[in-house]
Amino acid sequence: MKNILLLSVLVTCISCNISKKASFNPACKYSSAELQEEFSLLLKILQTNHPSLYWYSTPVSVQRYFASVKESIKDSLTEQQFKNKVSLAINQIHCGHTSVRSSKDYSKYLSKQKLPLFPLSLKAWDDSAVVVANSFSNDTLIKRGTVITGVNSLTTKQILDSICQFIGTDGYSNNFRYQLISFNFPAYYRSVFGTDSLYTIRYIDDTGQQRNINMKNYELKADTAVKKRGPAPEGLQKRQFRDLKLSNSRNIKIDTASSTAFLSVNTFSEGKLNRFFKKSFKTVKKDNIQNVVLDLRLNSGGSVLSCTNLTQYLVQKPFHVADTVAAFTRKFPYKKYIKPWFIYWLSMRLTGRRYSDDRIHFRFFENHSFKPKKNNHFDGNIYLMTGGYTFSAATLVTVKLKGQSNVTIVGEETGGGAYGNSAMFLTTIVLPTTKLRVTLPLYRMVWDAKHPKNGRGVFPDVEVRPTSTFIKEGVDAKLEKVKELIRETKKTNVFVQ
């Protein structure tokens, strides 16, 4: 029996390796012995290098949960099935920067395949899901704004709760998860529940009655597939395409009638941001703008220095990035599985130093005082729009501006933790057999030690939640609320004068 077992494992390994070299086969399975060994390796790496493995969970609870997940791997699994197992375990860390991605081969395979999709794109929050788009455009029953109450035998809440188990977040807030699900509900539904040839959709019709309708998968046709293009889409010059990309990552619009600058910053990772901030606030000062609306709803983070640069144009007093930026080790005993380990090892050697608490501190961000900009600093009314996708470095901006007398935060709780996160240096663990990729942060960052470590994000001063009515009418409710606040402030100022 032992020989038969070994032979089956060997055959599985050989067949998977052959199929990967030829063309990726998503149905390829790995033996339970292989996967359990790989799962154990992942836990060892996390225990060695993750800075906050036990920040929101005890060592006993993490060990127990990982052990139960490992024990559940009793049969051979495909990469996607194993990925779901790993995601369930990783989720117990409550770290939004520790995420699980498919192997490069699987990701490449998915990008080239026209796989059947769940037919509806949904905006999801709490126990609600509302249609944003129907892949079957000629469907007159399920339209934008339709409330979905369930699919097949599951309620909307059961579906969302199930998907959330596979998405990591900072602490205990689900806002970040809901936003990710809303960005691509069909893909998340497929990864957790698989695909069906037919779905029974339960929805609320225009009269308020609950109805059922059967819908097929949406099959992508050859003519709808994404075609390979050059650097720029047809009809656009390279420079126009480049400008369009920059505008999508950050842009500014001036409304002279309301004396308002609408500043959208959708990333801190790219877009020649420092030059953009300098030019934007110079324009704001030249035009004597009284209100700045800063939209960080689509900003999931990026460079700490870029977000700090923006904050300096708005903050009223000097600040430091964090009270604590620390790691427990800079040794990499499992470096062969960590990419790129050497660059971050060298950076930690050059910028970090071990102190009496036996942790390696990045003192520059703990001690350096970032002062408000002298040139083109903005002192008028600031309206900061946030949502579930306001994460990481974007949350840092929100934390530093929260409570300032001229700042009003409008929207929803940020997806990023208000107390801090584990980030700064982000490496990738590549598991040896399945090649699954797990993001591994190296530093723990505490923005403000006085803030309670309750696992929640930054809450807005004025909350604006999504509704089916707003979605149906295509209304940006948060932006409309900001405009209303600006009008009210203007009326108050006129009355006072």
Coordinates of C-alpha atoms in Angstrom, one line a residue:
M1 CA 0.0 0.0 0.0
K2 CA 2.9 2.3 0.8
N3 CA 4.4 1.7 -2.6
I4 CA 1.1 2.4 -4.3
L5 CA 0.7 5.7 -2.4
L6 CA 4.2 6.8 -3.3
L7 CA 3.7 5.9 -6.9
S8 CA 0.4 7.9 -7.1
V9 CA 2.1 10.9 -5.6
L10 CA 5.0 10.6 -8.1
V11 CA 2.5 10.3 -11.1
T12 CA 0.6 13.3 -9.9
C13 CA 3.8 15.4 -9.7
I14 CA 5.0 14.3 -13.1
S15 CA 1.7 14.9 -14.8
C16 CA 1.3 18.4 -13.3
N17 CA 4.9 19.4 -14.3
I18 CA 4.4 18.1 -17.8
S19 CA 1.1 20.0 -18.2
K20 CA 2.6 23.2 -16.8
K21 CA 5.4 23.1 -19.3
A22 CA 3.1 22.4 -22.2
S23 CA 0.0 24.5 -21.4
F24 CA -1.4 25.3 -18.0
N25 CA -4.1 22.9 -16.9
P26 CA -6.4 24.4 -14.1
A27 CA -7.8 20.9 -13.4
C28 CA -4.4 19.5 -12.5
K29 CA -4.4 18.3 -8.9
Y30 CA -1.7 18.0 -6.2
S31 CA -1.6 15.3 -3.7
S32 CA -2.7 16.0 -0.1
A33 CA 0.8 15.1 1.1
E34 CA 2.4 17.7 -1.1
L35 CA -0.2 20.4 -0.1
Q36 CA 0.1 19.7 3.6
E37 CA 3.8 20.0 3.4
E38 CA 3.5 23.3 1.5
F39 CA 1.0 24.6 4.0
S40 CA 3.3 23.8 6.9
L41 CA 6.1 25.6 5.1
L42 CA 3.9 28.7 4.7
L43 CA 3.2 28.8 8.4
K44 CA 6.9 28.5 9.3
I45 CA 7.7 31.5 7.0
L46 CA 4.9 33.5 8.5
Q47 CA 6.0 32.7 12.1
T48 CA 9.6 33.7 11.2
N49 CA 9.1 36.9 9.3
H50 CA 5.5 38.3 9.6
P51 CA 5.6 41.3 11.9
S52 CA 2.0 41.0 13.1
L53 CA 1.0 37.4 13.0
Y54 CA -0.5 37.6 16.5
W55 CA -1.6 41.3 16.4
Y56 CA -5.3 40.5 16.4
S57 CA -5.1 36.8 17.2
T58 CA -3.4 34.8 19.9
P59 CA -0.6 32.3 19.0
V60 CA -2.8 29.5 20.2
S61 CA -5.8 30.5 18.0
V62 CA -3.6 30.9 14.9
Q63 CA -1.9 27.6 15.5
R64 CA -5.2 25.9 16.1
Y65 CA -6.8 27.4 13.0
F66 CA -3.9 26.6 10.7
A67 CA -3.9 23.1 12.1
S68 CA -7.6 22.6 11.3
V69 CA -7.2 23.9 7.8
K70 CA -4.2 21.6 7.2
E71 CA -6.1 18.7 8.6
S72 CA -9.0 19.4 6.1
I73 CA -6.6 18.8 3.2
K74 CA -7.5 15.1 3.0
D75 CA -7.6 14.7 -0.8
S76 CA -5.8 16.0 -3.8
L77 CA -6.8 19.5 -4.8
T78 CA -6.4 21.9 -7.8
E79 CA -4.5 25.1 -7.4
Q80 CA -7.8 27.1 -7.0
Q81 CA -9.1 24.7 -4.3
F82 CA -5.8 24.9 -2.4
K83 CA -5.7 28.7 -2.8
N84 CA -9.1 28.9 -1.1
K85 CA -7.8 26.8 1.8
V86 CA -4.7 29.0 2.2
S87 CA -6.9 32.2 2.0
L88 CA -9.1 30.9 4.8
A89 CA -6.1 30.5 7.0
I90 CA -4.4 33.7 6.1
N91 CA -7.7 35.6 6.8
Q92 CA -7.3 34.7 10.5
I93 CA -4.2 37.0 10.7
H94 CA -6.5 40.0 10.0
C95 CA -3.8 41.7 7.9
G96 CA -5.0 43.4 4.7
H97 CA -1.5 43.4 3.2
T98 CA -1.1 39.6 3.6
S99 CA -3.0 38.4 0.5
V100 CA -3.0 35.2 -1.6
R101 CA -2.7 35.3 -5.3
S102 CA -2.7 32.6 -8.0
S103 CA 0.5 31.3 -9.5
K104 CA 1.8 33.3 -12.5
D105 CA 0.9 30.5 -14.8
Y106 CA -2.7 30.4 -13.5
S107 CA -3.0 34.2 -13.7
K108 CA -1.7 34.1 -17.3
Y109 CA -4.1 31.3 -18.1
L110 CA -7.1 33.3 -16.7
S111 CA -6.1 36.4 -18.7
K112 CA -6.2 34.5 -22.0
Q113 CA -9.3 32.4 -21.4
K114 CA -12.9 33.4 -22.1
L115 CA -14.4 31.6 -19.1
P116 CA -18.2 31.7 -18.5
L117 CA -19.1 34.4 -15.9
F118 CA -21.9 35.0 -13.4
P119 CA -24.1 37.4 -15.5
L120 CA -24.5 40.3 -13.0
S121 CA -22.1 42.9 -11.6
L122 CA -23.2 43.9 -8.1
K123 CA -22.5 46.6 -5.6
A124 CA -22.2 44.8 -2.3
W125 CA -22.3 46.0 1.3
D126 CA -23.4 44.4 4.6
D127 CA -26.3 42.1 3.6
S128 CA -27.2 44.0 0.4
A129 CA -26.4 43.6 -3.2
V130 CA -27.6 45.8 -6.0
V131 CA -27.2 45.4 -9.7
V132 CA -24.7 47.7 -11.4
A133 CA -24.7 46.0 -14.7
N134 CA -26.3 43.1 -16.5
S135 CA -24.2 41.3 -19.0
F136 CA -27.4 40.5 -21.0
S137 CA -28.1 44.1 -22.1
N138 CA -31.5 43.2 -23.6
D139 CA -32.9 41.9 -20.2
T140 CA -35.7 44.3 -19.2
L141 CA -36.3 42.7 -15.7
I142 CA -32.9 42.8 -14.0
K143 CA -31.7 46.4 -14.5
R144 CA -29.3 48.7 -12.8
G145 CA -30.5 49.4 -9.3
T146 CA -32.3 46.1 -8.9
V147 CA -32.0 44.6 -5.4
I148 CA -30.8 41.0 -5.4
T149 CA -31.9 39.0 -2.4
G150 CA -30.3 35.6 -3.2
V151 CA -28.8 33.2 -5.7
N152 CA -29.8 29.6 -5.9
S153 CA -30.3 28.3 -2.3
L154 CA -28.3 31.1 -0.7
T155 CA -29.3 34.5 0.6
T156 CA -27.3 37.6 -0.4
K157 CA -25.9 37.7 3.2
Q158 CA -24.8 34.1 3.1
I159 CA -23.0 34.7 -0.3
L160 CA -21.2 37.8 0.9
D161 CA -20.2 36.3 4.3
S162 CA -18.8 33.3 2.4
I163 CA -16.8 35.4 0.0
C164 CA -15.5 37.6 2.8
Q165 CA -13.9 34.6 4.5
F166 CA -11.4 34.5 1.6
I167 CA -10.4 38.2 1.6
G168 CA -8.0 39.6 4.2
T169 CA -8.5 43.0 5.8
D170 CA -7.0 45.2 8.5
G171 CA -8.6 44.1 11.8
Y172 CA -12.3 43.4 11.7
S173 CA -13.8 45.9 9.3
N174 CA -15.6 44.4 6.2
N175 CA -15.7 47.6 4.2
F176 CA -12.5 46.8 2.3
R177 CA -13.9 43.3 1.5
Y178 CA -17.2 44.6 0.2
Q179 CA -15.5 47.1 -2.1
L180 CA -13.2 44.4 -3.6
I181 CA -16.3 42.2 -4.2
S182 CA -18.1 45.1 -5.8
F183 CA -15.2 45.7 -8.2
N184 CA -15.5 42.1 -9.6
F185 CA -18.4 40.1 -8.2
P186 CA -18.5 37.6 -11.0
A187 CA -14.9 36.6 -10.4
Y188 CA -15.2 36.3 -6.7
Y189 CA -18.4 34.3 -7.0
R190 CA -16.7 31.9 -9.4
S191 CA -13.6 31.4 -7.2
V192 CA -15.7 30.5 -4.2
F193 CA -18.8 28.8 -5.6
G194 CA -17.7 27.7 -9.0
T195 CA -19.8 28.1 -12.1
D196 CA -23.3 26.8 -12.8
S197 CA -25.0 26.5 -16.2
L198 CA -28.1 28.1 -14.7
Y199 CA -28.7 30.4 -11.7
T200 CA -31.9 31.1 -9.9
I201 CA -31.8 34.8 -9.1
R202 CA -34.1 36.2 -6.4
Y203 CA -34.8 39.9 -6.7
I204 CA -37.2 42.7 -5.8
D205 CA -39.2 44.0 -8.8
D206 CA -40.4 47.5 -9.4
T207 CA -43.6 46.9 -7.3
G208 CA -41.6 45.8 -4.3
Q209 CA -42.4 42.1 -4.7
Q210 CA -39.8 39.3 -4.6
R211 CA -39.5 37.4 -7.8
N212 CA -37.4 34.6 -9.2
I213 CA -35.7 34.4 -12.6
N214 CA -33.4 31.9 -14.1
M215 CA -30.3 33.3 -15.8
K216 CA -27.5 31.5 -17.7
N217 CA -23.8 32.1 -17.5
Y218 CA -22.6 34.9 -19.7
E219 CA -20.3 33.4 -22.4
L220 CA -17.7 35.8 -23.7
K221 CA -17.7 35.7 -27.5
A222 CA -14.6 35.9 -29.7
D223 CA -15.4 39.4 -30.9
T224 CA -15.8 40.7 -27.3
A225 CA -12.4 39.3 -26.2
V226 CA -9.7 41.8 -25.5
K227 CA -7.4 42.1 -28.5
K228 CA -3.7 42.7 -28.3
R229 CA -2.9 46.3 -29.0
G230 CA 0.2 48.4 -29.1
P231 CA 1.2 50.9 -26.4
A232 CA -1.8 53.1 -27.2
P233 CA -5.4 52.2 -28.3
E234 CA -6.4 52.8 -31.9
G235 CA -7.1 56.4 -32.6
L236 CA -4.9 57.8 -29.8
Q237 CA -1.4 59.0 -30.1
K238 CA 1.1 57.7 -27.5
R239 CA 1.2 61.1 -25.7
Q240 CA -2.6 61.2 -25.6
F241 CA -2.7 57.7 -24.1
R242 CA -0.1 58.6 -21.6
D243 CA -2.0 61.7 -20.6
L244 CA -5.2 59.7 -20.2
K245 CA -3.5 57.2 -17.9
L246 CA -2.1 60.0 -15.8
S247 CA -5.6 61.6 -15.6
N248 CA -7.1 58.3 -14.5
S249 CA -4.5 58.0 -11.7
R250 CA -4.9 61.7 -10.5
N251 CA -6.7 64.8 -11.8
I252 CA -7.9 68.2 -10.7
K253 CA -11.0 70.1 -11.7
I254 CA -11.7 73.7 -10.8
D255 CA -15.2 75.0 -10.3
T256 CA -14.8 78.8 -10.1
A257 CA -18.6 79.3 -9.4
S258 CA -18.3 77.5 -6.0
S259 CA -14.6 78.3 -5.6
T260 CA -13.9 74.6 -5.3
A261 CA -11.0 72.4 -6.5
F262 CA -12.0 68.7 -6.9
L263 CA -8.8 66.7 -6.5
S264 CA -9.0 63.0 -7.2
V265 CA -5.9 60.9 -6.2
N266 CA -6.5 57.2 -7.0
T267 CA -3.1 55.9 -6.2
F268 CA 0.1 56.8 -4.4
S269 CA 2.2 54.4 -6.6
E270 CA 2.5 56.3 -9.9
G271 CA 1.5 59.4 -11.8
K272 CA 4.4 61.8 -11.2
L273 CA 2.5 62.7 -8.0
N274 CA 4.9 65.2 -6.4
R275 CA 4.9 67.4 -9.6
F276 CA 1.1 67.1 -9.8
F277 CA 0.6 68.1 -6.2
K278 CA 2.9 71.1 -6.6
K279 CA 1.2 72.3 -9.8
S280 CA -2.3 71.7 -8.4
F281 CA -1.9 73.6 -5.2
K282 CA -0.1 76.4 -7.0
T283 CA -3.3 76.7 -9.2
V284 CA -5.5 76.5 -6.1
K285 CA -3.6 79.5 -4.6
K286 CA -3.5 81.5 -7.8
D287 CA -7.3 81.1 -8.3
N288 CA -7.9 81.9 -4.7
I289 CA -9.9 78.7 -4.2
Q290 CA -11.8 78.4 -0.9
N291 CA -12.6 74.7 -0.9
V292 CA -10.6 71.6 -1.8
V293 CA -12.4 68.3 -2.2
L294 CA -9.9 65.4 -1.9
D295 CA -11.3 62.1 -3.2
L296 CA -9.4 59.1 -1.9
R297 CA -12.2 56.5 -2.5
L298 CA -10.3 54.6 -5.1
N299 CA -6.9 54.9 -3.5
S300 CA -5.6 51.6 -2.1
G301 CA -2.2 53.1 -1.1
G302 CA 1.3 53.2 -2.4
S303 CA 4.4 55.3 -1.5
V304 CA 4.5 56.6 2.1
L305 CA 6.6 59.5 0.8
S306 CA 4.0 60.5 -1.8
C307 CA 1.1 60.4 0.6
T308 CA 3.2 62.4 3.1
N309 CA 3.9 65.0 0.5
L310 CA 0.2 65.5 -0.2
T311 CA -0.5 65.7 3.5
Q312 CA 2.0 68.5 3.9
Y313 CA -0.1 70.8 1.7
L314 CA -3.1 70.3 3.9
V315 CA -2.0 69.6 7.5
Q316 CA -1.8 72.5 9.9
K317 CA 1.0 71.3 12.2
P318 CA 4.1 69.2 11.9
F319 CA 3.7 65.4 12.1
H320 CA 5.6 62.1 11.9
V321 CA 4.4 59.2 9.8
A322 CA 4.0 56.7 12.6
D323 CA 4.7 56.2 16.3
T324 CA 6.1 52.8 15.5
V325 CA 7.6 51.3 12.4
A326 CA 9.2 48.0 13.5
A327 CA 10.1 44.5 12.5
F328 CA 11.0 41.5 14.7
T329 CA 13.7 40.1 12.5
R330 CA 15.7 40.8 9.4
K331 CA 16.9 37.2 9.0
F332 CA 15.5 35.2 6.1
P333 CA 16.0 31.4 6.8
Y334 CA 13.5 30.6 4.1
K335 CA 14.9 33.1 1.6
K336 CA 14.7 30.7 -1.4
Y337 CA 10.9 31.1 -1.2
I338 CA 10.8 34.9 -0.7
K339 CA 11.1 37.2 -3.7
P340 CA 13.0 39.5 -3.7
W341 CA 14.6 38.8 -0.3
F342 CA 18.0 40.4 -0.8
I343 CA 16.8 43.9 -1.7
Y344 CA 14.7 44.1 1.5
W345 CA 17.4 42.4 3.6
L346 CA 19.8 45.0 2.5
S347 CA 17.3 47.9 3.0
M348 CA 16.6 46.7 6.5
R349 CA 20.3 46.5 7.3
L350 CA 20.8 50.0 6.1
T351 CA 17.7 51.8 7.4
G352 CA 16.9 49.7 10.5
R353 CA 18.4 49.3 13.9
R354 CA 17.6 46.9 16.8
Y355 CA 16.6 48.7 20.0
S356 CA 16.0 47.7 23.6
D357 CA 12.6 46.3 22.8
D358 CA 14.4 43.7 20.7
R359 CA 12.7 45.0 17.5
I360 CA 14.3 46.6 14.4
H361 CA 13.0 50.1 14.1
F362 CA 12.8 52.3 11.0
R363 CA 13.6 55.5 13.0
F364 CA 13.3 57.9 10.1
F365 CA 9.5 57.5 9.8
E366 CA 9.1 57.4 13.6
N367 CA 11.2 60.5 14.4
H368 CA 11.3 62.7 11.3
S369 CA 9.0 65.8 11.6
F370 CA 7.2 66.6 8.3
K371 CA 6.2 70.2 8.4
P372 CA 3.4 71.9 6.5
K373 CA 4.4 73.3 3.1
K374 CA 5.4 77.0 3.2
N375 CA 4.6 77.5 -0.5
N376 CA 1.1 77.0 -1.7
H377 CA -0.2 75.5 1.5
F378 CA -4.0 75.3 1.6
D379 CA -5.8 76.7 4.6
G380 CA -9.4 76.8 3.4
N381 CA -12.1 74.2 3.8
I382 CA -11.1 70.6 3.1
Y383 CA -13.6 67.9 2.3
L384 CA -12.1 64.4 2.3
M385 CA -14.1 61.6 0.6
T386 CA -13.4 58.1 1.8
G387 CA -14.7 54.6 1.3
G388 CA -14.0 50.9 1.7
Y389 CA -11.1 51.0 -0.8
T390 CA -9.4 53.9 1.0
F391 CA -6.5 51.7 2.2
S392 CA -2.9 51.7 3.4
A393 CA -1.2 55.0 2.5
A394 CA -4.6 56.6 1.7
T395 CA -5.7 55.7 5.3
L396 CA -2.5 57.4 6.6
V397 CA -3.5 60.7 5.0
T398 CA -7.0 60.3 6.5
V399 CA -5.6 59.6 9.9
K400 CA -3.3 62.7 9.8
L401 CA -6.2 65.0 8.8
K402 CA -8.9 63.5 11.0
G403 CA -10.0 66.0 13.6
Q404 CA -8.4 69.1 12.0
S405 CA -10.7 72.1 12.4
N406 CA -11.0 72.8 8.6
V407 CA -11.4 69.1 7.6
T408 CA -14.7 67.3 7.1
I409 CA -14.5 63.6 6.2
V410 CA -17.4 62.4 4.1
G411 CA -18.3 58.9 3.0
E412 CA -17.7 55.5 4.7
E413 CA -15.3 53.9 7.1
T414 CA -11.9 53.4 5.5
G415 CA -10.8 49.9 4.5
G416 CA -7.4 50.5 6.1
G417 CA -7.0 50.3 9.8
A418 CA -7.0 53.5 11.9
Y419 CA -4.5 52.1 14.4
G420 CA -2.0 51.0 11.8
N421 CA -1.1 48.1 9.5
S422 CA 1.7 45.8 8.5
A423 CA 3.3 47.1 5.3
M424 CA 6.3 49.3 4.3
F425 CA 8.3 46.5 2.7
L426 CA 6.2 44.0 0.8
T427 CA 7.8 40.7 -0.3
T428 CA 6.2 37.7 -2.0
I429 CA 6.3 34.1 -0.8
V430 CA 6.3 31.8 -3.8
L431 CA 5.3 28.3 -2.6
P432 CA 7.5 25.6 -4.3
T433 CA 4.9 23.2 -5.7
T434 CA 1.8 25.1 -6.6
K435 CA 3.6 28.4 -7.0
L436 CA 0.9 30.2 -5.2
R437 CA 2.0 33.7 -4.2
V438 CA 1.4 35.1 -0.7
T439 CA 2.3 38.8 0.1
L440 CA 4.5 39.1 3.1
P441 CA 4.9 42.5 4.8
L442 CA 8.0 43.0 6.9
Y443 CA 7.2 46.1 9.1
R444 CA 4.4 46.8 11.6
M445 CA 3.3 50.4 11.5
V446 CA 1.3 52.1 14.3
W447 CA 0.0 55.4 13.1
D448 CA -1.1 56.7 16.5
A449 CA -0.6 54.6 19.6
K450 CA -3.2 56.7 21.4
H451 CA -5.9 55.4 19.0
P452 CA -7.7 52.2 20.3
K453 CA -6.5 49.0 18.6
N454 CA -10.1 47.9 17.8
G455 CA -9.5 46.6 14.3
R456 CA -11.6 49.3 12.7
G457 CA -10.9 52.0 10.0
V458 CA -11.2 55.8 10.2
F459 CA -14.9 56.8 10.5
P460 CA -16.2 59.7 8.5
D461 CA -17.6 62.9 10.1
V462 CA -20.5 62.7 7.8
E463 CA -21.5 59.2 6.8
V464 CA -23.0 58.5 3.3
R465 CA -23.9 54.9 2.7
P466 CA -24.8 53.3 -0.7
T467 CA -28.5 52.8 -1.5
S468 CA -30.3 51.1 -4.4
T469 CA -31.9 54.4 -5.3
F470 CA -28.6 56.2 -5.7
I471 CA -27.2 53.3 -7.8
K472 CA -30.3 53.1 -10.0
E473 CA -30.2 56.8 -10.7
G474 CA -26.4 56.9 -11.2
V475 CA -26.0 59.5 -8.4
D476 CA -22.6 59.9 -6.7
A477 CA -24.2 60.4 -3.3
K478 CA -20.9 61.2 -1.5
L479 CA -20.0 63.9 -4.0
E480 CA -23.5 65.4 -3.9
K481 CA -23.3 65.6 -0.1
V482 CA -20.0 67.4 -0.3
K483 CA -21.5 70.0 -2.7
E484 CA -24.4 70.4 -0.3
L485 CA -22.0 71.1 2.6
I486 CA -20.1 73.6 0.5
R487 CA -23.4 75.4 -0.4
E488 CA -24.4 75.5 3.3
T489 CA -21.0 76.9 4.4
K490 CA -21.2 79.6 1.7
K491 CA -24.7 80.6 2.9
T492 CA -23.5 80.7 6.5
N493 CA -20.6 82.9 5.6
V494 CA -22.8 85.3 3.7
F495 CA -25.2 85.5 6.6
V496 CA -22.4 86.2 9.1
Q497 CA -21.0 89.0 6.9

